[in-house]
Structures are given as structure tokens and as C-alpha cells.
Amino acid sequence: MSPDATPQLLQERVPGQAVLETLMAVQSRVPGRSWLKRLLGASPLGPESMPWYKGALGEIAVGRILAGLGPEWLVLHAVPVGAGSSDIDTCWWGRREFSP
């Protein structure tokens, strides 16, 4: 998460949020495709962006699976850890007996 971003409640974070934020930052430095590359269907993602994109797809897929657990489970995504940009991809707890 960027240091100037507005703090969020953990329950508001979406699957892959931290990875998507990094992907956007990395991709913003990639020059646009030429008209010929667009015509030929070249990916708009730069080589540095592709691992972040694949990671985001994986975290989103896990999020969809965990969304089916039911209301007795608390699922948190992209939980920040420490002062840097590290995060825990997904945490989940069963038998939730408290209100968020």
C-alpha cells in the first residue's frame, strides 16, 4: 500500500489489493504500445508487470474460493505487516462470534 493512501479497515480490502497497487505502479512506467503492436494484439503489460499480474490473478482466484465459506468465517485480504509494503495475502478464521 502506498504511504500516502487513505487508511482502510482490513475488512474493506479486496483480494490481491496490495499486488494490484504494485502492478499499477510498475505498469505506469511502461511505455504505451505502438499502433502496430495494438493491431497485432501485443500485450499492454511490460515484462516487469507480468509477475505482478499473475500474482494478482492468483490472489483473486483464492478470494473467490474463500468467499464461498459462509458468514461464520472472517476472511481478510492483503493484511499489511510492519512499516514497509509487506502484507499477508489472506487470513481466515472460522466460527466468528463477533460483529465487525
mmCIF file with all atom_site columns, C-alpha atoms in Angstrom:
data_model
loop_
_atom_site.group_PDB
_atom_site.id
_atom_site.type_symbol
_atom_site.label_atom_id
_atom_site.label_alt_id
_atom_site.label_comp_id
_atom_site.label_asym_id
_atom_site.label_entity_id
_atom_site.label_seq_id
_atom_site.pdbx_PDB_ins_code
_atom_site.Cartn_x
_atom_site.Cartn_y
_atom_site.Cartn_z
_atom_site.occupancy
_atom_site.B_iso_or_equiv
_atom_site.pdbx_formal_charge
_atom_site.auth_seq_id
_atom_site.auth_comp_id
_atom_site.auth_asym_id
_atom_site.auth_atom_id
_atom_site.pdbx_PDB_model_num
ATOM 1   C CA . MET A 1 1   ? 0.000   0.000   0.000   1.00 0.00 ? 1   MET A CA 1
ATOM 2   C CA . SER A 1 2   ? 1.335   3.420   -0.839  1.00 0.00 ? 2   SER A CA 1
ATOM 3   C CA . PRO A 1 3   ? 2.341   5.504   2.202   1.00 0.00 ? 3   PRO A CA 1
ATOM 4   C CA . ASP A 1 4   ? 0.032   8.381   1.225   1.00 0.00 ? 4   ASP A CA 1
ATOM 5   C CA . ALA A 1 5   ? -3.045  6.186   0.726   1.00 0.00 ? 5   ALA A CA 1
ATOM 6   C CA . THR A 1 6   ? -6.033  6.679   2.991   1.00 0.00 ? 6   THR A CA 1
ATOM 7   C CA . PRO A 1 7   ? -6.051  4.021   5.720   1.00 0.00 ? 7   PRO A CA 1
ATOM 8   C CA . GLN A 1 8   ? -8.682  1.339   5.250   1.00 0.00 ? 8   GLN A CA 1
ATOM 9   C CA . LEU A 1 9   ? -10.444 -1.085  7.506   1.00 0.00 ? 9   LEU A CA 1
ATOM 10  C CA . LEU A 1 10  ? -8.991  -4.538  6.966   1.00 0.00 ? 10  LEU A CA 1
ATOM 11  C CA . GLN A 1 11  ? -12.425 -5.904  6.056   1.00 0.00 ? 11  GLN A CA 1
ATOM 12  C CA . GLU A 1 12  ? -12.674 -3.418  3.159   1.00 0.00 ? 12  GLU A CA 1
ATOM 13  C CA . ARG A 1 13  ? -9.531  -4.674  1.426   1.00 0.00 ? 13  ARG A CA 1
ATOM 14  C CA . VAL A 1 14  ? -10.097 -6.797  -1.676  1.00 0.00 ? 14  VAL A CA 1
ATOM 15  C CA . PRO A 1 15  ? -8.228  -9.946  -2.745  1.00 0.00 ? 15  PRO A CA 1
ATOM 16  C CA . GLY A 1 16  ? -4.897  -9.003  -4.293  1.00 0.00 ? 16  GLY A CA 1
ATOM 17  C CA . GLN A 1 17  ? -5.184  -5.348  -3.331  1.00 0.00 ? 17  GLN A CA 1
ATOM 18  C CA . ALA A 1 18  ? -1.523  -4.843  -2.419  1.00 0.00 ? 18  ALA A CA 1
ATOM 19  C CA . VAL A 1 19  ? -0.371  -6.748  -5.505  1.00 0.00 ? 19  VAL A CA 1
ATOM 20  C CA . LEU A 1 20  ? -2.696  -4.725  -7.722  1.00 0.00 ? 20  LEU A CA 1
ATOM 21  C CA . GLU A 1 21  ? -1.358  -1.469  -6.265  1.00 0.00 ? 21  GLU A CA 1
ATOM 22  C CA . THR A 1 22  ? 2.194   -2.592  -7.047  1.00 0.00 ? 22  THR A CA 1
ATOM 23  C CA . LEU A 1 23  ? 1.177   -3.758  -10.517 1.00 0.00 ? 23  LEU A CA 1
ATOM 24  C CA . MET A 1 24  ? -0.292  -0.346  -11.283 1.00 0.00 ? 24  MET A CA 1
ATOM 25  C CA . ALA A 1 25  ? 2.852   1.422   -10.077 1.00 0.00 ? 25  ALA A CA 1
ATOM 26  C CA . VAL A 1 26  ? 5.140   -0.830  -12.142 1.00 0.00 ? 26  VAL A CA 1
ATOM 27  C CA . GLN A 1 27  ? 2.906   -0.685  -15.219 1.00 0.00 ? 27  GLN A CA 1
ATOM 28  C CA . SER A 1 28  ? 2.730   3.127   -15.083 1.00 0.00 ? 28  SER A CA 1
ATOM 29  C CA . ARG A 1 29  ? 6.412   3.199   -16.068 1.00 0.00 ? 29  ARG A CA 1
ATOM 30  C CA . VAL A 1 30  ? 5.861   1.041   -19.180 1.00 0.00 ? 30  VAL A CA 1
ATOM 31  C CA . PRO A 1 31  ? 5.689   2.996   -22.445 1.00 0.00 ? 31  PRO A CA 1
ATOM 32  C CA . GLY A 1 32  ? 2.491   2.665   -24.453 1.00 0.00 ? 32  GLY A CA 1
ATOM 33  C CA . ARG A 1 33  ? 2.235   0.221   -27.342 1.00 0.00 ? 33  ARG A CA 1
ATOM 34  C CA . SER A 1 34  ? 2.623   1.404   -30.899 1.00 0.00 ? 34  SER A CA 1
ATOM 35  C CA . TRP A 1 35  ? -0.389  1.272   -33.185 1.00 0.00 ? 35  TRP A CA 1
ATOM 36  C CA . LEU A 1 36  ? 1.141   -1.761  -34.897 1.00 0.00 ? 36  LEU A CA 1
ATOM 37  C CA . LYS A 1 37  ? 1.586   -3.665  -31.628 1.00 0.00 ? 37  LYS A CA 1
ATOM 38  C CA . ARG A 1 38  ? -2.005  -2.847  -30.682 1.00 0.00 ? 38  ARG A CA 1
ATOM 39  C CA . LEU A 1 39  ? -3.179  -4.003  -34.114 1.00 0.00 ? 39  LEU A CA 1
ATOM 40  C CA . LEU A 1 40  ? -1.246  -7.263  -33.758 1.00 0.00 ? 40  LEU A CA 1
ATOM 41  C CA . GLY A 1 41  ? -2.629  -7.878  -30.267 1.00 0.00 ? 41  GLY A CA 1
ATOM 42  C CA . ALA A 1 42  ? 0.576   -7.420  -28.246 1.00 0.00 ? 42  ALA A CA 1
ATOM 43  C CA . SER A 1 43  ? 0.003   -7.392  -24.500 1.00 0.00 ? 43  SER A CA 1
ATOM 44  C CA . PRO A 1 44  ? -0.027  -3.943  -22.920 1.00 0.00 ? 44  PRO A CA 1
ATOM 45  C CA . LEU A 1 45  ? 1.786   -5.389  -19.897 1.00 0.00 ? 45  LEU A CA 1
ATOM 46  C CA . GLY A 1 46  ? 5.520   -4.868  -19.697 1.00 0.00 ? 46  GLY A CA 1
ATOM 47  C CA . PRO A 1 47  ? 7.839   -7.743  -18.734 1.00 0.00 ? 47  PRO A CA 1
ATOM 48  C CA . GLU A 1 48  ? 8.240   -6.311  -15.206 1.00 0.00 ? 48  GLU A CA 1
ATOM 49  C CA . SER A 1 49  ? 4.454   -6.166  -14.786 1.00 0.00 ? 49  SER A CA 1
ATOM 50  C CA . MET A 1 50  ? 3.654   -9.739  -15.779 1.00 0.00 ? 50  MET A CA 1
ATOM 51  C CA . PRO A 1 51  ? 4.671   -11.442 -12.476 1.00 0.00 ? 51  PRO A CA 1
ATOM 52  C CA . TRP A 1 52  ? 2.563   -8.929  -10.519 1.00 0.00 ? 52  TRP A CA 1
ATOM 53  C CA . TYR A 1 53  ? -0.370  -9.525  -12.873 1.00 0.00 ? 53  TYR A CA 1
ATOM 54  C CA . LYS A 1 54  ? -0.140  -13.302 -12.447 1.00 0.00 ? 54  LYS A CA 1
ATOM 55  C CA . GLY A 1 55  ? 0.131   -12.897 -8.667  1.00 0.00 ? 55  GLY A CA 1
ATOM 56  C CA . ALA A 1 56  ? -2.993  -10.725 -8.639  1.00 0.00 ? 56  ALA A CA 1
ATOM 57  C CA . LEU A 1 57  ? -4.898  -13.329 -10.662 1.00 0.00 ? 57  LEU A CA 1
ATOM 58  C CA . GLY A 1 58  ? -3.907  -16.000 -8.136  1.00 0.00 ? 58  GLY A CA 1
ATOM 59  C CA . GLU A 1 59  ? -4.965  -13.939 -5.127  1.00 0.00 ? 59  GLU A CA 1
ATOM 60  C CA . ILE A 1 60  ? -8.281  -13.063 -6.780  1.00 0.00 ? 60  ILE A CA 1
ATOM 61  C CA . ALA A 1 61  ? -8.916  -16.762 -7.503  1.00 0.00 ? 61  ALA A CA 1
ATOM 62  C CA . VAL A 1 62  ? -8.241  -17.644 -3.850  1.00 0.00 ? 62  VAL A CA 1
ATOM 63  C CA . GLY A 1 63  ? -10.532 -14.802 -2.765  1.00 0.00 ? 63  GLY A CA 1
ATOM 64  C CA . ARG A 1 64  ? -13.375 -16.201 -4.888  1.00 0.00 ? 64  ARG A CA 1
ATOM 65  C CA . ILE A 1 65  ? -12.955 -19.630 -3.313  1.00 0.00 ? 65  ILE A CA 1
ATOM 66  C CA . LEU A 1 66  ? -12.879 -18.225 0.221   1.00 0.00 ? 66  LEU A CA 1
ATOM 67  C CA . ALA A 1 67  ? -15.951 -16.070 -0.485  1.00 0.00 ? 67  ALA A CA 1
ATOM 68  C CA . GLY A 1 68  ? -17.941 -19.292 -0.530  1.00 0.00 ? 68  GLY A CA 1
ATOM 69  C CA . LEU A 1 69  ? -17.062 -20.211 3.058   1.00 0.00 ? 69  LEU A CA 1
ATOM 70  C CA . GLY A 1 70  ? -20.132 -18.577 4.567   1.00 0.00 ? 70  GLY A CA 1
ATOM 71  C CA . PRO A 1 71  ? -20.870 -15.863 7.118   1.00 0.00 ? 71  PRO A CA 1
ATOM 72  C CA . GLU A 1 72  ? -19.348 -17.743 10.065  1.00 0.00 ? 72  GLU A CA 1
ATOM 73  C CA . TRP A 1 73  ? -15.907 -17.143 8.560   1.00 0.00 ? 73  TRP A CA 1
ATOM 74  C CA . LEU A 1 74  ? -13.953 -13.901 8.725   1.00 0.00 ? 74  LEU A CA 1
ATOM 75  C CA . VAL A 1 75  ? -11.728 -13.510 5.660   1.00 0.00 ? 75  VAL A CA 1
ATOM 76  C CA . LEU A 1 76  ? -9.209  -10.667 5.384   1.00 0.00 ? 76  LEU A CA 1
ATOM 77  C CA . HIS A 1 77  ? -7.150  -9.884  2.287   1.00 0.00 ? 77  HIS A CA 1
ATOM 78  C CA . ALA A 1 78  ? -3.866  -8.010  1.813   1.00 0.00 ? 78  ALA A CA 1
ATOM 79  C CA . VAL A 1 79  ? -3.259  -7.526  5.536   1.00 0.00 ? 79  VAL A CA 1
ATOM 80  C CA . PRO A 1 80  ? -0.381  -5.028  5.956   1.00 0.00 ? 80  PRO A CA 1
ATOM 81  C CA . VAL A 1 81  ? 2.554   -6.238  8.042   1.00 0.00 ? 81  VAL A CA 1
ATOM 82  C CA . GLY A 1 82  ? 5.123   -3.856  9.513   1.00 0.00 ? 82  GLY A CA 1
ATOM 83  C CA . ALA A 1 83  ? 6.021   -0.423  8.223   1.00 0.00 ? 83  ALA A CA 1
ATOM 84  C CA . GLY A 1 84  ? 7.010   -1.469  4.693   1.00 0.00 ? 84  GLY A CA 1
ATOM 85  C CA . SER A 1 85  ? 4.973   -2.756  1.805   1.00 0.00 ? 85  SER A CA 1
ATOM 86  C CA . SER A 1 86  ? 4.830   -6.358  3.040   1.00 0.00 ? 86  SER A CA 1
ATOM 87  C CA . ASP A 1 87  ? 1.448   -7.980  3.514   1.00 0.00 ? 87  ASP A CA 1
ATOM 88  C CA . ILE A 1 88  ? -0.208  -11.288 4.309   1.00 0.00 ? 88  ILE A CA 1
ATOM 89  C CA . ASP A 1 89  ? -2.151  -12.315 1.211   1.00 0.00 ? 89  ASP A CA 1
ATOM 90  C CA . THR A 1 90  ? -5.119  -13.875 3.015   1.00 0.00 ? 90  THR A CA 1
ATOM 91  C CA . CYS A 1 91  ? -6.147  -14.716 6.585   1.00 0.00 ? 91  CYS A CA 1
ATOM 92  C CA . TRP A 1 92  ? -9.303  -16.518 7.596   1.00 0.00 ? 92  TRP A CA 1
ATOM 93  C CA . TRP A 1 93  ? -10.868 -17.549 10.885  1.00 0.00 ? 93  TRP A CA 1
ATOM 94  C CA . GLY A 1 94  ? -13.853 -19.796 11.465  1.00 0.00 ? 94  GLY A CA 1
ATOM 95  C CA . ARG A 1 95  ? -16.723 -19.601 13.911  1.00 0.00 ? 95  ARG A CA 1
ATOM 96  C CA . ARG A 1 96  ? -16.860 -15.837 14.018  1.00 0.00 ? 96  ARG A CA 1
ATOM 97  C CA . GLU A 1 97  ? -18.831 -14.795 17.082  1.00 0.00 ? 97  GLU A CA 1
ATOM 98  C CA . PHE A 1 98  ? -18.303 -11.060 16.948  1.00 0.00 ? 98  PHE A CA 1
ATOM 99  C CA . SER A 1 99  ? -19.628 -8.266  14.774  1.00 0.00 ? 99  SER A CA 1
ATOM 100 C CA . PRO A 1 100 ? -17.190 -6.411  12.538  1.00 0.00 ? 100 PRO A CA 1
#
